[in-house]
């Protein structure tokens, strides 16, 4: 008997739309939504803009949720709480069998400069959301990715992996209470709509250390030092002390390493040896260059290990 094939993206999209009567929308739908078109592709999951008097975003799983430690049930509960607190779009429908999530569409305002006050406020409000059972385990997540690396990549990353093991031991001394963190609050996942700042894509949200959440944003967006310092000060309500600055740097290294592993495990094959270009087969983000990412991490390690 032939193996059952996983439905295609188109099939999963159509099946999700066919369930429109079960969507919990701001206003009742009068018919099946129609696809307007794909939204800008992210690194993980294809998304589509659909409408029927109202506009919605349909997101479909594009990566292995088990490999990436993603809990869709926990994400749905977190997203509902975040929406009720005015931090996220309205969640309308969730189907783990189809790997689909439907949320109301929020139109974006014109691009604006980075606002450390508003961003710090968004982080504080996220960290005040109710606790959940989902928890971020950095060492376990790094280990899960590392075990999936081909030998070529594992050998290439071995020295950095040893340094990161030492940093994990140093960050174990962080005794700050765990709070609900977004853990992926990069520029692409922050949306200014109607003058209000929202957080999108909550799939990695979990309980964890708040300074790690800030480090993800600072290092993931490559914030200039002055903007990173302002963000941290507005979040804390005071200048950061030496131990907090050291912790943010260490968490930043861990995030950069995790980001590198994520791309190497989830993206198409990358050539690393000889004179071949580092991204001979580029992943969805064509700017991803593993050797450049590793060089940035290695430049930060001496400061983090002090």
CSV table of C-alpha atoms in Angstrom, one decimal:
chain,number,residue,atom,x,y,z
A,1,UNK,CA,0.0,0.0,0.0
A,2,UNK,CA,1.5,3.4,-0.9
A,3,UNK,CA,2.3,5.8,1.8
A,4,UNK,CA,-0.2,8.7,2.2
A,5,UNK,CA,1.4,11.9,1.0
A,6,UNK,CA,1.2,15.0,3.0
A,7,UNK,CA,-1.3,17.5,1.5
A,8,UNK,CA,0.2,20.3,-0.6
A,9,UNK,CA,0.2,23.9,0.5
A,10,UNK,CA,-2.6,24.6,-1.9
A,11,UNK,CA,-4.6,21.7,-0.6
A,12,UNK,CA,-4.1,22.7,3.0
A,13,UNK,CA,-5.1,26.3,2.2
A,14,UNK,CA,-8.3,25.2,0.5
A,15,UNK,CA,-9.2,22.9,3.3
A,16,UNK,CA,-8.6,25.7,5.8
A,17,UNK,CA,-10.9,28.0,3.8
A,18,UNK,CA,-13.5,25.3,3.6
A,19,UNK,CA,-13.8,25.4,7.4
A,20,UNK,CA,-14.8,29.0,7.4
A,21,UNK,CA,-18.0,28.3,9.3
A,22,UNK,CA,-15.9,27.4,12.3
A,23,UNK,CA,-13.8,30.5,12.3
A,24,UNK,CA,-14.3,32.7,15.3
A,25,UNK,CA,-14.2,36.1,13.6
A,26,UNK,CA,-14.8,39.7,14.8
A,27,UNK,CA,-18.0,39.7,12.7
A,28,UNK,CA,-19.7,36.5,11.3
A,29,UNK,CA,-18.7,35.5,7.8
A,30,UNK,CA,-21.3,35.4,5.0
A,31,UNK,CA,-19.3,33.0,2.8
A,32,UNK,CA,-16.0,31.3,2.1
A,33,UNK,CA,-13.1,33.7,2.0
A,34,UNK,CA,-11.2,34.1,-1.2
A,35,UNK,CA,-7.4,34.2,-1.6
A,36,UNK,CA,-6.0,37.6,-2.5
A,37,UNK,CA,-2.5,36.3,-2.7
A,38,UNK,CA,0.6,35.2,-0.8
A,39,UNK,CA,2.1,37.5,1.7
A,40,UNK,CA,5.9,38.1,1.9
A,41,UNK,CA,7.5,34.7,2.6
A,42,UNK,CA,9.2,34.4,6.0
A,43,UNK,CA,11.9,31.9,6.8
A,44,UNK,CA,9.4,29.2,8.2
A,45,UNK,CA,5.8,29.3,7.1
A,46,UNK,CA,3.9,30.3,4.0
A,47,UNK,CA,1.1,32.9,4.6
A,48,UNK,CA,-1.7,34.1,2.5
A,49,UNK,CA,-4.0,37.1,2.6
A,50,UNK,CA,-7.7,36.1,2.2
A,51,UNK,CA,-10.9,38.1,2.4
A,52,UNK,CA,-14.7,38.0,2.6
A,53,UNK,CA,-15.8,41.4,3.8
A,54,UNK,CA,-13.0,41.1,6.4
A,55,UNK,CA,-9.3,40.3,5.7
A,56,UNK,CA,-7.4,37.5,7.3
A,57,UNK,CA,-4.0,35.9,7.3
A,58,UNK,CA,-3.8,32.2,6.8
A,59,UNK,CA,-0.5,30.7,8.0
A,60,UNK,CA,0.5,27.1,7.1
A,61,UNK,CA,3.3,25.1,8.7
A,62,UNK,CA,6.4,25.1,6.6
A,63,UNK,CA,8.9,23.6,9.0
A,64,UNK,CA,9.0,20.5,11.2
A,65,UNK,CA,7.3,21.6,14.4
A,66,UNK,CA,8.7,18.7,16.4
A,67,UNK,CA,12.2,19.4,15.3
A,68,UNK,CA,11.9,23.1,16.2
A,69,UNK,CA,10.2,22.5,19.5
A,70,UNK,CA,7.0,24.3,18.5
A,71,UNK,CA,3.8,23.5,20.4
A,72,UNK,CA,0.9,24.7,18.4
A,73,UNK,CA,-1.6,24.2,21.2
A,74,UNK,CA,0.4,26.4,23.5
A,75,UNK,CA,0.9,29.0,20.8
A,76,UNK,CA,-2.9,29.2,20.3
A,77,UNK,CA,-3.5,29.7,24.0
A,78,UNK,CA,-0.7,32.3,24.2
A,79,UNK,CA,-2.0,34.1,21.1
A,80,UNK,CA,-5.5,34.3,22.6
A,81,UNK,CA,-4.2,35.8,25.8
A,82,UNK,CA,-2.0,38.2,23.9
A,83,UNK,CA,-4.9,39.4,21.7
A,84,UNK,CA,-7.1,39.9,24.8
A,85,UNK,CA,-4.3,42.2,26.1
A,86,UNK,CA,-4.2,44.2,22.9
A,87,UNK,CA,-0.8,42.7,21.9
A,88,UNK,CA,-1.6,40.5,18.9
A,89,UNK,CA,-4.1,40.1,16.1
A,90,UNK,CA,-7.4,38.4,16.7
A,91,UNK,CA,-7.0,34.6,16.4
A,92,UNK,CA,-9.9,33.1,14.5
A,93,UNK,CA,-9.1,29.4,13.7
A,94,UNK,CA,-6.5,26.8,14.5
A,95,UNK,CA,-6.2,23.3,13.0
A,96,UNK,CA,-3.1,21.3,14.0
A,97,UNK,CA,-4.0,18.5,11.6
A,98,UNK,CA,-3.8,20.9,8.7
A,99,UNK,CA,-1.0,22.9,10.3
A,100,UNK,CA,-3.0,26.1,9.8
A,101,UNK,CA,-3.7,29.2,11.8
A,102,UNK,CA,-6.0,32.1,10.8
A,103,UNK,CA,-5.8,35.5,12.3
A,104,UNK,CA,-7.4,38.9,11.5
A,105,UNK,CA,-5.2,41.0,9.2
A,106,UNK,CA,-3.8,44.2,10.6
A,107,UNK,CA,-2.8,46.8,8.0
A,108,UNK,CA,0.6,48.3,8.7
A,109,UNK,CA,1.4,52.0,9.2
A,110,UNK,CA,4.1,53.7,7.2
A,111,UNK,CA,7.5,52.5,8.2
A,112,UNK,CA,8.9,54.5,11.2
A,113,UNK,CA,12.2,54.7,13.0
A,114,UNK,CA,12.9,52.3,15.8
A,115,UNK,CA,11.2,53.5,19.0
A,116,UNK,CA,12.9,52.1,22.1
A,117,UNK,CA,10.1,53.4,24.4
A,118,UNK,CA,7.3,51.7,22.5
A,119,UNK,CA,9.3,48.5,22.0
A,120,UNK,CA,10.3,48.3,25.7
A,121,UNK,CA,6.6,48.9,26.6
A,122,UNK,CA,5.6,46.0,24.2
A,123,UNK,CA,8.2,43.7,25.9
A,124,UNK,CA,7.0,44.6,29.4
A,125,UNK,CA,3.4,43.9,28.4
A,126,UNK,CA,4.3,40.6,26.9
A,127,UNK,CA,6.3,39.6,30.0
A,128,UNK,CA,3.2,40.4,32.1
A,129,UNK,CA,1.0,37.9,30.3
A,130,UNK,CA,-0.2,34.8,32.2
A,131,UNK,CA,2.3,32.0,32.7
A,132,UNK,CA,2.0,28.9,30.6
A,133,UNK,CA,3.4,25.4,30.9
A,134,UNK,CA,5.6,25.8,27.7
A,135,UNK,CA,9.2,26.6,28.7
A,136,UNK,CA,12.3,27.6,26.8
A,137,UNK,CA,15.2,25.2,27.4
A,138,UNK,CA,18.1,26.7,25.5
A,139,UNK,CA,20.5,23.9,26.1
A,140,UNK,CA,18.0,21.3,25.0
A,141,UNK,CA,17.0,23.3,21.9
A,142,UNK,CA,20.6,23.9,20.9
A,143,UNK,CA,21.4,20.2,21.4
A,144,UNK,CA,18.4,19.1,19.3
A,145,UNK,CA,19.6,21.2,16.3
A,146,UNK,CA,23.3,20.2,16.8
A,147,UNK,CA,22.4,16.5,16.6
A,148,UNK,CA,20.8,17.1,13.2
A,149,UNK,CA,23.9,18.8,11.7
A,150,UNK,CA,25.7,16.9,8.9
A,151,UNK,CA,29.3,15.9,9.9
A,152,UNK,CA,30.7,18.8,7.7
A,153,UNK,CA,28.8,21.4,9.6
A,154,UNK,CA,29.4,19.7,13.0
A,155,UNK,CA,33.1,19.8,12.5
A,156,UNK,CA,33.1,23.4,11.3
A,157,UNK,CA,31.0,24.6,14.3
A,158,UNK,CA,32.8,22.5,16.9
A,159,UNK,CA,35.0,25.3,18.4
A,160,UNK,CA,32.0,27.7,18.6
A,161,UNK,CA,29.9,24.9,20.2
A,162,UNK,CA,32.5,24.5,23.0
A,163,UNK,CA,32.5,28.2,23.7
A,164,UNK,CA,28.7,28.2,23.7
A,165,UNK,CA,28.6,25.4,26.2
A,166,UNK,CA,30.7,27.6,28.6
A,167,UNK,CA,28.2,30.4,28.1
A,168,UNK,CA,25.3,28.2,28.9
A,169,UNK,CA,26.9,27.4,32.2
A,170,UNK,CA,27.5,31.1,32.9
A,171,UNK,CA,23.8,32.0,32.1
A,172,UNK,CA,22.6,29.2,34.4
A,173,UNK,CA,23.3,31.8,37.2
A,174,UNK,CA,20.5,34.0,36.0
A,175,UNK,CA,18.0,33.8,38.8
A,176,UNK,CA,15.4,36.2,37.4
A,177,UNK,CA,11.9,34.8,37.5
A,178,UNK,CA,10.7,33.2,34.3
A,179,UNK,CA,8.1,35.2,32.4
A,180,UNK,CA,6.2,34.6,29.2
A,181,UNK,CA,8.6,35.7,26.4
A,182,UNK,CA,8.0,36.0,22.7
A,183,UNK,CA,11.6,34.7,21.9
A,184,UNK,CA,11.4,35.9,18.2
A,185,UNK,CA,10.4,39.6,18.5
A,186,UNK,CA,12.5,40.7,15.5
A,187,UNK,CA,11.6,43.6,13.3
A,188,UNK,CA,9.6,41.4,10.9
A,189,UNK,CA,7.5,40.2,13.9
A,190,UNK,CA,6.7,43.7,15.2
A,191,UNK,CA,3.8,45.6,13.5
A,192,UNK,CA,2.8,49.2,13.9
A,193,UNK,CA,-0.9,49.4,13.0
A,194,UNK,CA,-3.2,52.3,13.8
A,195,UNK,CA,-0.4,53.8,15.9
A,196,UNK,CA,-0.2,50.7,18.1
A,197,UNK,CA,2.7,48.2,18.3
A,198,UNK,CA,1.7,44.6,18.0
A,199,UNK,CA,3.7,41.3,18.1
A,200,UNK,CA,3.2,38.7,15.4
A,201,UNK,CA,4.3,35.1,15.0
A,202,UNK,CA,4.2,33.7,18.5
A,203,UNK,CA,5.2,30.1,17.7
A,204,UNK,CA,8.4,30.2,19.8
A,205,UNK,CA,6.7,31.9,22.8
A,206,UNK,CA,7.5,30.2,26.1
A,207,UNK,CA,8.4,30.9,29.7
A,208,UNK,CA,12.0,32.1,30.0
A,209,UNK,CA,14.4,34.8,31.2
A,210,UNK,CA,13.3,38.3,30.2
A,211,UNK,CA,16.8,39.4,29.3
A,212,UNK,CA,17.1,36.7,26.7
A,213,UNK,CA,14.0,38.1,25.0
A,214,UNK,CA,15.7,41.5,24.9
A,215,UNK,CA,18.9,40.0,23.6
A,216,UNK,CA,17.0,38.2,20.8
A,217,UNK,CA,15.6,41.6,19.6
A,218,UNK,CA,18.9,43.5,20.0
A,219,UNK,CA,21.1,40.9,18.2
A,220,UNK,CA,18.5,39.6,15.8
A,221,UNK,CA,17.9,43.2,14.5
A,222,UNK,CA,21.6,44.2,14.8
A,223,UNK,CA,20.6,47.3,16.8
A,224,UNK,CA,23.3,49.9,17.1
A,225,UNK,CA,24.8,50.1,20.5
A,226,UNK,CA,23.0,53.3,21.4
A,227,UNK,CA,19.6,51.9,20.5
A,228,UNK,CA,20.3,48.7,22.3
A,229,UNK,CA,21.3,50.6,25.4
A,230,UNK,CA,18.2,52.8,25.2
A,231,UNK,CA,15.9,49.8,24.8
A,232,UNK,CA,17.4,48.1,27.8
A,233,UNK,CA,17.2,51.3,30.0
A,234,UNK,CA,13.6,51.9,29.0
A,235,UNK,CA,12.7,48.3,29.7
A,236,UNK,CA,14.4,48.3,33.2
A,237,UNK,CA,13.4,51.8,34.0
A,238,UNK,CA,17.0,52.6,34.9
A,239,UNK,CA,20.5,52.1,33.5
A,240,UNK,CA,21.5,48.4,33.3
A,241,UNK,CA,24.2,47.4,35.8
A,242,UNK,CA,27.4,45.4,34.8
A,243,UNK,CA,25.9,42.0,35.5
A,244,UNK,CA,22.8,42.7,33.4
A,245,UNK,CA,24.9,44.0,30.5
A,246,UNK,CA,27.1,40.8,30.7
A,247,UNK,CA,24.0,38.6,30.7
A,248,UNK,CA,22.5,40.3,27.7
A,249,UNK,CA,25.8,39.8,25.8
A,250,UNK,CA,25.9,36.1,26.7
A,251,UNK,CA,22.3,35.6,25.8
A,252,UNK,CA,23.0,37.4,22.5
A,253,UNK,CA,25.8,34.9,21.7
A,254,UNK,CA,23.4,32.0,22.5
A,255,UNK,CA,20.8,33.5,20.2
A,256,UNK,CA,23.2,34.1,17.4
A,257,UNK,CA,24.4,30.5,17.6
A,258,UNK,CA,20.8,29.2,17.8
A,259,UNK,CA,19.9,31.3,14.8
A,260,UNK,CA,22.9,29.8,12.8
A,261,UNK,CA,21.9,26.3,13.8
A,262,UNK,CA,18.3,26.9,12.8
A,263,UNK,CA,19.2,28.0,9.3
A,264,UNK,CA,21.6,25.1,8.8
A,265,UNK,CA,19.0,22.6,9.9
A,266,UNK,CA,15.9,24.1,8.3
A,267,UNK,CA,17.3,25.6,5.1
A,268,UNK,CA,18.4,23.9,1.9
A,269,UNK,CA,22.0,22.6,1.9
A,270,UNK,CA,24.8,25.1,2.2
A,271,UNK,CA,28.3,24.6,0.8
A,272,UNK,CA,31.0,25.5,3.3
A,273,UNK,CA,34.3,24.1,2.0
A,274,UNK,CA,36.9,25.1,-0.6
A,275,UNK,CA,36.2,28.0,-2.8
A,276,UNK,CA,32.5,27.4,-3.1
A,277,UNK,CA,30.3,30.3,-2.1
A,278,UNK,CA,28.9,30.0,1.4
A,279,UNK,CA,25.3,30.1,0.1
A,280,UNK,CA,25.5,28.2,-3.1
A,281,UNK,CA,21.9,27.1,-2.5
A,282,UNK,CA,20.4,30.0,-0.7
A,283,UNK,CA,17.7,29.5,1.9
A,284,UNK,CA,14.5,31.7,1.8
A,285,UNK,CA,16.5,34.6,3.2
A,286,UNK,CA,19.1,35.0,0.5
A,287,UNK,CA,21.2,37.3,2.7
A,288,UNK,CA,22.0,34.3,5.1
A,289,UNK,CA,25.7,33.5,5.0
A,290,UNK,CA,26.7,31.0,7.6
A,291,UNK,CA,30.4,31.9,7.6
A,292,UNK,CA,29.5,35.6,8.1
A,293,UNK,CA,27.1,34.7,10.9
A,294,UNK,CA,29.7,32.7,12.6
A,295,UNK,CA,32.3,35.5,12.3
A,296,UNK,CA,29.9,37.9,14.0
A,297,UNK,CA,29.4,35.4,16.8
A,298,UNK,CA,33.1,34.8,17.2
A,299,UNK,CA,33.7,38.5,17.4
A,300,UNK,CA,31.3,38.8,20.3
A,301,UNK,CA,32.6,35.8,22.3
A,302,UNK,CA,35.6,37.4,24.0
A,303,UNK,CA,33.3,40.0,25.6
A,304,UNK,CA,30.7,37.4,26.5
A,305,UNK,CA,33.3,35.1,28.3
A,306,UNK,CA,34.7,37.8,30.5
